[in-house]
PDB file of C-alpha atoms in Angstrom:
ATOM      1  CA  MET A   1     -12.654 -24.227  33.317  1.00 50.00           C
ATOM      2  CA  PRO A   2     -14.087 -21.480  34.761  1.00 58.00           C
ATOM      3  CA  ILE A   3     -16.492 -19.326  32.720  1.00 63.00           C
ATOM      4  CA  VAL A   4     -18.564 -16.082  33.664  1.00 66.00           C
ATOM      5  CA  ALA A   5     -21.602 -15.445  31.547  1.00 68.00           C
ATOM      6  CA  CYS A   6     -23.901 -12.207  31.479  1.00 66.00           C
ATOM      7  CA  SER A   7     -27.271 -12.241  29.859  1.00 68.00           C
ATOM      8  CA  ASN A   8     -29.368  -8.861  28.744  1.00 64.00           C
ATOM      9  CA  GLY A   9     -32.594 -11.289  28.274  1.00 62.00           C
ATOM     10  CA  SER A  10     -32.454 -12.345  24.844  1.00 60.00           C
ATOM     11  CA  THR A  11     -28.500 -12.796  23.993  1.00 56.00           C
ATOM     12  CA  VAL A  12     -25.857 -14.239  26.333  1.00 58.00           C
ATOM     13  CA  ALA A  13     -22.145 -13.410  26.286  1.00 61.00           C
ATOM     14  CA  SER A  14     -19.532 -15.353  28.047  1.00 60.00           C
ATOM     15  CA  THR A  15     -15.617 -15.074  28.472  1.00 62.00           C
ATOM     16  CA  PHE A  16     -12.809 -16.949  30.718  1.00 56.00           C
ATOM     17  CA  VAL A  17     -11.208 -16.381  33.336  1.00 57.00           C
ATOM     18  CA  PRO A  18      -7.784 -15.106  32.368  1.00 56.00           C
ATOM     19  CA  ASP A  19      -5.134 -17.908  33.122  1.00 55.00           C
ATOM     20  CA  SER A  20      -8.433 -20.188  33.476  1.00 52.00           C
ATOM     21  CA  ASN A  21      -6.446 -23.582  33.870  1.00 56.00           C
ATOM     22  CA  ASP A  22      -4.968 -22.023  37.261  1.00 64.00           C
ATOM     23  CA  TYR A  23      -8.312 -21.600  38.917  1.00 66.00           C
ATOM     24  CA  ASN A  24     -11.601 -23.136  39.993  1.00 67.00           C
ATOM     25  CA  THR A  25     -15.265 -22.090  39.584  1.00 69.00           C
ATOM     26  CA  PRO A  26     -15.908 -18.598  40.023  1.00 71.00           C
ATOM     27  CA  ASP A  27     -17.680 -17.585  43.197  1.00 71.00           C
ATOM     28  CA  ASP A  28     -19.293 -14.449  45.508  1.00 72.00           C
ATOM     29  CA  LEU A  29     -20.190 -12.843  42.388  1.00 74.00           C
ATOM     30  CA  TYR A  30     -21.612  -9.083  42.798  1.00 72.00           C
ATOM     31  CA  ALA A  31     -23.112  -6.316  40.557  1.00 77.00           C
ATOM     32  CA  ALA A  32     -21.656  -3.208  41.491  1.00 79.00           C
ATOM     33  CA  GLN A  33     -23.400   0.122  40.957  1.00 78.00           C
ATOM     34  CA  ASP A  34     -21.192   1.267  38.116  1.00 78.00           C
ATOM     35  CA  GLY A  35     -22.225  -1.792  35.957  1.00 74.00           C
ATOM     36  CA  SER A  36     -19.331  -3.845  36.816  1.00 80.00           C
ATOM     37  CA  LEU A  37     -19.791  -7.484  38.169  1.00 78.00           C
ATOM     38  CA  TRP A  38     -17.140  -8.465  40.694  1.00 79.00           C
ATOM     39  CA  PHE A  39     -16.520 -12.224  41.580  1.00 76.00           C
ATOM     40  CA  THR A  40     -13.694 -14.587  43.303  1.00 75.00           C
ATOM     41  CA  SER A  41     -11.928 -17.482  42.212  1.00 74.00           C
ATOM     42  CA  TRP A  42      -9.677 -19.623  44.186  1.00 72.00           C
ATOM     43  CA  SER A  43      -6.735 -21.501  42.749  1.00 68.00           C
ATOM     44  CA  ARG A  44      -6.511 -24.949  41.776  1.00 61.00           C
ATOM     45  CA  ASP A  45      -4.487 -25.620  44.774  1.00 57.00           C
ATOM     46  CA  TYR A  46      -7.159 -23.847  46.793  1.00 54.00           C
ATOM     47  CA  ASN A  47      -4.003 -21.865  48.371  1.00 58.00           C
ATOM     48  CA  TYR A  48      -5.068 -18.441  47.620  1.00 62.00           C
ATOM     49  CA  GLN A  49      -8.711 -16.674  46.989  1.00 69.00           C
ATOM     50  CA  HIS A  50      -8.378 -13.927  44.186  1.00 72.00           C
ATOM     51  CA  ILE A  51     -10.607 -11.129  42.952  1.00 77.00           C
ATOM     52  CA  PHE A  52     -12.054 -10.353  39.587  1.00 77.00           C
ATOM     53  CA  SER A  53     -14.008  -7.528  38.139  1.00 77.00           C
ATOM     54  CA  MET A  54     -15.659  -7.913  34.580  1.00 75.00           C
ATOM     55  CA  ILE A  55     -17.436  -5.134  32.347  1.00 75.00           C
ATOM     56  CA  PRO A  56     -20.337  -6.872  30.709  1.00 71.00           C
ATOM     57  CA  GLY A  57     -20.180  -4.240  27.859  1.00 66.00           C
ATOM     58  CA  ASN A  58     -17.184  -5.746  26.460  1.00 71.00           C
ATOM     59  CA  MET A  59     -16.859  -9.093  28.804  1.00 70.00           C
ATOM     60  CA  GLU A  60     -13.382  -8.124  29.826  1.00 73.00           C
ATOM     61  CA  VAL A  61     -12.038  -9.390  33.035  1.00 73.00           C
ATOM     62  CA  THR A  62      -9.513  -7.558  35.175  1.00 74.00           C
ATOM     63  CA  PHE A  63      -7.337  -9.573  38.002  1.00 68.00           C
ATOM     64  CA  HIS A  64      -7.204  -7.164  41.204  1.00 68.00           C
ATOM     65  CA  ASP A  65      -5.603  -9.059  43.782  1.00 61.00           C
ATOM     66  CA  GLN A  66      -5.544 -11.856  46.471  1.00 56.00           C
ATOM     67  CA  SER A  67      -8.552 -11.429  48.830  1.00 49.00           C
ATOM     68  CA  ASN A  68      -7.731 -10.734  52.388  1.00 49.00           C
ATOM     69  CA  ASP A  69      -8.286 -13.387  54.800  1.00 50.00           C
ATOM     70  CA  ASN A  70      -6.400 -11.447  57.754  1.00 51.00           C
ATOM     71  CA  ASP A  71      -9.485 -10.650  59.520  1.00 50.00           C
ATOM     72  CA  ASP A  72     -10.432 -14.345  60.111  1.00 51.00           C
ATOM     73  CA  GLY A  73      -6.973 -15.308  61.064  1.00 53.00           C
ATOM     74  CA  CYS A  74      -6.607 -12.767  63.825  1.00 65.00           C
ATOM     75  CA  SER A  75      -9.922 -14.018  64.838  1.00 64.00           C
ATOM     76  CA  LEU A  76      -8.560 -17.325  65.176  1.00 65.00           C
ATOM     77  CA  LEU A  77      -5.455 -16.200  66.828  1.00 67.00           C
ATOM     78  CA  LEU A  78      -7.270 -14.388  69.293  1.00 73.00           C
ATOM     79  CA  SER A  79      -9.751 -17.362  69.990  1.00 77.00           C
ATOM     80  CA  MET A  80      -6.602 -19.624  70.551  1.00 81.00           C
ATOM     81  CA  MET A  81      -4.531 -17.372  72.903  1.00 83.00           C
ATOM     82  CA  PRO A  82      -7.029 -17.484  75.663  1.00 85.00           C
ATOM     83  CA  VAL A  83      -7.820 -21.231  75.520  1.00 85.00           C
ATOM     84  CA  PHE A  84      -4.019 -21.647  76.045  1.00 86.00           C
ATOM     85  CA  ILE A  85      -3.907 -19.780  78.939  1.00 87.00           C
ATOM     86  CA  ILE A  86      -7.097 -20.820  80.376  1.00 87.00           C
ATOM     87  CA  SER A  87      -6.330 -24.450  80.234  1.00 84.00           C
ATOM     88  CA  VAL A  88      -2.809 -24.014  81.629  1.00 82.00           C
ATOM     89  CA  ALA A  89      -4.238 -22.057  84.384  1.00 85.00           C
ATOM     90  CA  MET A  90      -6.786 -24.691  85.116  1.00 83.00           C
ATOM     91  CA  PHE A  91      -4.295 -27.468  84.926  1.00 75.00           C
ATOM     92  CA  VAL A  92      -1.945 -25.774  87.272  1.00 75.00           C
ATOM     93  CA  LYS A  93      -4.701 -24.504  89.961  1.00 77.00           C
ATOM     94  CA  LEU A  94      -7.023 -27.786  89.943  1.00 72.00           C
ATOM     95  CA  PRO A  95      -6.824 -29.852  92.644  1.00 56.00           C
ATOM     96  CA  GLY A  96      -5.462 -33.493  91.886  1.00 50.00           C
ATOM     97  CA  ARG A  97      -5.481 -32.471  88.271  1.00 57.00           C
ATOM     98  CA  LYS A  98      -8.838 -33.370  87.748  1.00 67.00           C
ATOM     99  CA  ILE A  99      -9.067 -32.769  83.852  1.00 75.00           C
ATOM    100  CA  SER A 100      -6.369 -34.741  82.534  1.00 75.00           C
ATOM    101  CA  SER A 101      -6.305 -33.887  79.215  1.00 78.00           C
ATOM    102  CA  LEU A 102      -5.968 -30.203  79.666  1.00 80.00           C
ATOM    103  CA  PRO A 103      -2.257 -30.439  78.439  1.00 79.00           C
ATOM    104  CA  ILE A 104      -3.587 -31.657  75.076  1.00 84.00           C
ATOM    105  CA  VAL A 105      -5.738 -28.488  75.024  1.00 86.00           C
ATOM    106  CA  SER A 106      -2.824 -26.146  75.743  1.00 86.00           C
ATOM    107  CA  TYR A 107      -0.850 -27.619  73.357  1.00 87.00           C
ATOM    108  CA  VAL A 108      -3.234 -27.649  70.558  1.00 87.00           C
ATOM    109  CA  ALA A 109      -4.102 -24.171  71.319  1.00 88.00           C
ATOM    110  CA  LEU A 110      -0.448 -23.200  71.308  1.00 88.00           C
ATOM    111  CA  ALA A 111       0.057 -25.014  67.621  1.00 87.00           C
ATOM    112  CA  GLY A 112      -2.940 -22.939  66.778  1.00 84.00           C
ATOM    113  CA  VAL A 113      -1.438 -20.030  67.407  1.00 84.00           C
ATOM    114  CA  VAL A 114       2.026 -20.528  65.853  1.00 83.00           C
ATOM    115  CA  ILE A 115       0.232 -21.561  62.524  1.00 80.00           C
ATOM    116  CA  GLU A 116      -2.082 -18.391  62.469  1.00 78.00           C
ATOM    117  CA  LEU A 117       0.873 -16.264  63.240  1.00 79.00           C
ATOM    118  CA  ILE A 118       3.113 -17.643  60.450  1.00 77.00           C
ATOM    119  CA  ILE A 119      -0.546 -17.064  57.870  1.00 73.00           C
ATOM    120  CA  LEU A 120      -0.838 -13.606  58.788  1.00 72.00           C
ATOM    121  CA  PHE A 121       2.792 -12.708  59.014  1.00 72.00           C
ATOM    122  CA  ALA A 122       5.013 -14.441  56.793  1.00 68.00           C
ATOM    123  CA  ASN A 123       4.716 -14.114  53.025  1.00 62.00           C
ATOM    124  CA  ASP A 124       4.651 -17.708  52.166  1.00 57.00           C
ATOM    125  CA  GLU A 125       3.026 -18.415  48.623  1.00 59.00           C
ATOM    126  CA  ASN A 126       3.642 -21.914  48.093  1.00 60.00           C
ATOM    127  CA  ASP A 127       3.035 -23.164  52.010  1.00 62.00           C
ATOM    128  CA  THR A 128       7.153 -23.880  52.042  1.00 73.00           C
ATOM    129  CA  ILE A 129       7.295 -21.945  55.402  1.00 76.00           C
ATOM    130  CA  LEU A 130       4.723 -22.784  56.694  1.00 75.00           C
ATOM    131  CA  GLN A 131       5.579 -26.802  56.129  1.00 79.00           C
ATOM    132  CA  ASP A 132       9.409 -26.108  57.244  1.00 83.00           C
ATOM    133  CA  VAL A 133       7.792 -24.307  60.507  1.00 82.00           C
ATOM    134  CA  LEU A 134       5.542 -27.065  61.417  1.00 83.00           C
ATOM    135  CA  LYS A 135       8.108 -29.762  60.762  1.00 86.00           C
ATOM    136  CA  GLY A 136      10.535 -28.267  63.487  1.00 87.00           C
ATOM    137  CA  TRP A 137       7.753 -27.188  65.676  1.00 88.00           C
ATOM    138  CA  PHE A 138       5.865 -30.538  66.222  1.00 89.00           C
ATOM    139  CA  SER A 139       9.149 -32.672  66.455  1.00 89.00           C
ATOM    140  CA  SER A 140      11.027 -29.797  68.857  1.00 90.00           C
ATOM    141  CA  THR A 141       8.114 -29.145  71.147  1.00 90.00           C
ATOM    142  CA  SER A 142       6.814 -32.767  71.217  1.00 89.00           C
ATOM    143  CA  THR A 143      10.253 -34.237  72.488  1.00 89.00           C
ATOM    144  CA  ILE A 144       9.923 -31.185  75.354  1.00 89.00           C
ATOM    145  CA  TRP A 145       6.901 -32.443  76.035  1.00 85.00           C
ATOM    146  CA  LEU A 146       7.777 -35.860  76.395  1.00 85.00           C
ATOM    147  CA  TYR A 147      10.356 -35.211  78.664  1.00 84.00           C
ATOM    148  CA  ALA A 148       8.728 -32.705  80.521  1.00 83.00           C
ATOM    149  CA  MET A 149       5.982 -34.667  81.489  1.00 78.00           C
ATOM    150  CA  SER A 150       8.095 -37.799  82.374  1.00 78.00           C
ATOM    151  CA  ILE A 151      10.016 -35.399  84.548  1.00 81.00           C
ATOM    152  CA  LEU A 152       7.053 -33.836  86.346  1.00 76.00           C
ATOM    153  CA  PHE A 153       5.658 -37.462  87.073  1.00 75.00           C
ATOM    154  CA  LEU A 154       9.140 -39.262  88.325  1.00 77.00           C
ATOM    155  CA  THR A 155       9.235 -35.840  90.639  1.00 79.00           C
ATOM    156  CA  ASN A 156       6.020 -36.126  91.734  1.00 73.00           C
ATOM    157  CA  ARG A 157       4.767 -32.513  90.465  1.00 69.00           C
ATOM    158  CA  PHE A 158       2.235 -30.728  88.595  1.00 60.00           C
ATOM    159  CA  ILE A 159       0.762 -34.108  87.354  1.00 64.00           C
ATOM    160  CA  GLY A 160      -0.930 -37.388  88.149  1.00 64.00           C
ATOM    161  CA  SER A 161      -1.311 -40.726  86.700  1.00 69.00           C
ATOM    162  CA  ASP A 162      -3.917 -39.993  84.264  1.00 74.00           C
ATOM    163  CA  SER A 163      -2.455 -37.013  82.964  1.00 71.00           C
ATOM    164  CA  LEU A 164       0.296 -38.842  82.290  1.00 75.00           C
ATOM    165  CA  VAL A 165      -1.075 -41.434  80.204  1.00 80.00           C
ATOM    166  CA  TRP A 166      -2.852 -38.908  77.948  1.00 80.00           C
ATOM    167  CA  SER A 167       0.280 -36.965  77.630  1.00 80.00           C
ATOM    168  CA  LEU A 168       2.369 -39.583  76.552  1.00 82.00           C
ATOM    169  CA  ASN A 169      -0.322 -41.176  74.561  1.00 86.00           C
ATOM    170  CA  VAL A 170      -0.699 -37.803  72.294  1.00 87.00           C
ATOM    171  CA  SER A 171       2.874 -36.391  72.369  1.00 86.00           C
ATOM    172  CA  SER A 172       4.338 -39.627  71.214  1.00 89.00           C
ATOM    173  CA  LEU A 173       1.656 -39.647  68.319  1.00 89.00           C
ATOM    174  CA  VAL A 174       2.861 -36.161  67.624  1.00 90.00           C
ATOM    175  CA  TYR A 175       6.740 -36.894  67.907  1.00 90.00           C
ATOM    176  CA  PHE A 176       6.247 -39.652  65.587  1.00 91.00           C
ATOM    177  CA  GLY A 177       4.580 -38.075  62.893  1.00 89.00           C
ATOM    178  CA  GLY A 178       6.856 -34.762  63.378  1.00 89.00           C
ATOM    179  CA  MET A 179       9.990 -36.776  63.282  1.00 90.00           C
ATOM    180  CA  VAL A 180       9.056 -38.851  60.477  1.00 89.00           C
ATOM    181  CA  ALA A 181       8.293 -35.195  58.130  1.00 87.00           C
ATOM    182  CA  LEU A 182      11.460 -34.262  59.760  1.00 88.00           C
ATOM    183  CA  ILE A 183      13.828 -36.604  58.562  1.00 88.00           C
ATOM    184  CA  GLY A 184      12.104 -37.256  55.655  1.00 85.00           C
ATOM    185  CA  ILE A 185      12.164 -41.041  55.409  1.00 83.00           C
ATOM    186  CA  PHE A 186       9.155 -41.765  52.887  1.00 79.00           C
ATOM    187  CA  GLU A 187      10.212 -38.627  51.018  1.00 76.00           C
ATOM    188  CA  TRP A 188      13.986 -39.695  50.393  1.00 77.00           C
ATOM    189  CA  TYR A 189      13.443 -43.211  51.027  1.00 71.00           C
ATOM    190  CA  ASP A 190      16.519 -44.552  49.412  1.00 75.00           C
ATOM    191  CA  ASP A 191      18.948 -42.448  51.944  1.00 82.00           C
ATOM    192  CA  ALA A 192      20.341 -44.944  54.537  1.00 86.00           C
ATOM    193  CA  TRP A 193      21.652 -42.782  56.838  1.00 88.00           C
ATOM    194  CA  ARG A 194      17.810 -41.075  57.599  1.00 88.00           C
ATOM    195  CA  TRP A 195      16.673 -44.581  58.520  1.00 89.00           C
ATOM    196  CA  ILE A 196      19.274 -45.082  60.979  1.00 90.00           C
ATOM    197  CA  LEU A 197      18.402 -41.375  62.286  1.00 90.00           C
ATOM    198  CA  TYR A 198      14.863 -42.602  62.594  1.00 89.00           C
ATOM    199  CA  ASN A 199      15.514 -45.766  64.541  1.00 90.00           C
ATOM    200  CA  VAL A 200      17.778 -44.087  66.339  1.00 91.00           C
ATOM    201  CA  ILE A 201      16.113 -41.127  67.772  1.00 88.00           C
ATOM    202  CA  VAL A 202      12.342 -42.165  66.956  1.00 88.00           C
ATOM    203  CA  VAL A 203      12.071 -45.902  67.380  1.00 88.00           C
ATOM    204  CA  LEU A 204      14.352 -46.370  70.697  1.00 88.00           C
ATOM    205  CA  PRO A 205      12.982 -43.400  72.622  1.00 83.00           C
ATOM    206  CA  LEU A 206       9.158 -44.433  71.715  1.00 85.00           C
ATOM    207  CA  ILE A 207      10.017 -48.131  73.067  1.00 86.00           C
ATOM    208  CA  PHE A 208      11.588 -46.987  76.122  1.00 79.00           C
ATOM    209  CA  TRP A 209       8.479 -44.648  76.650  1.00 74.00           C
ATOM    210  CA  GLY A 210       5.828 -47.224  75.881  1.00 69.00           C
TER     211      GLY A 210
END
């Protein structure tokens, strides 16, 4: 239970954070020039970090707002985009496709860009938008990745056998996880149609690619 305490050297006064059952231990304590004490506290599910201030004289705690992590999100976004562009350029330009794992680097970087865009711009308090988008993202993009790598290999364009092995192994794992999450067989395991759909669009294609 989050508790904030102050002392004048002889006595100690303490107070609870409002709705204390919803928060973890206070962090980042800062004493302002006006005598107030500022601190942050993460929500119990660690989704949001909130800002509080307290007046030591009466131990009154005031809730201000959710802390803004947009700067960190922008930094991550700006770091992911160049990785994606450079990895694609290297894969296309390098003779013989010498670095076989470059498609994986490109995919991870592009996925990072999508995730950061959702975090930065979507009003997603319960992460429902992020979860829904990621289900569709990983299932659809891994399907495209699997078919694209197969077609490029069969037409002998832009890919070698080593790159194909890397790409098929990783994209198959992403495809399996994405489709399982999208179909929801473990969330609604009593629905027979979900298991039928899972076998038709997940198991049979993976057997073929294997």
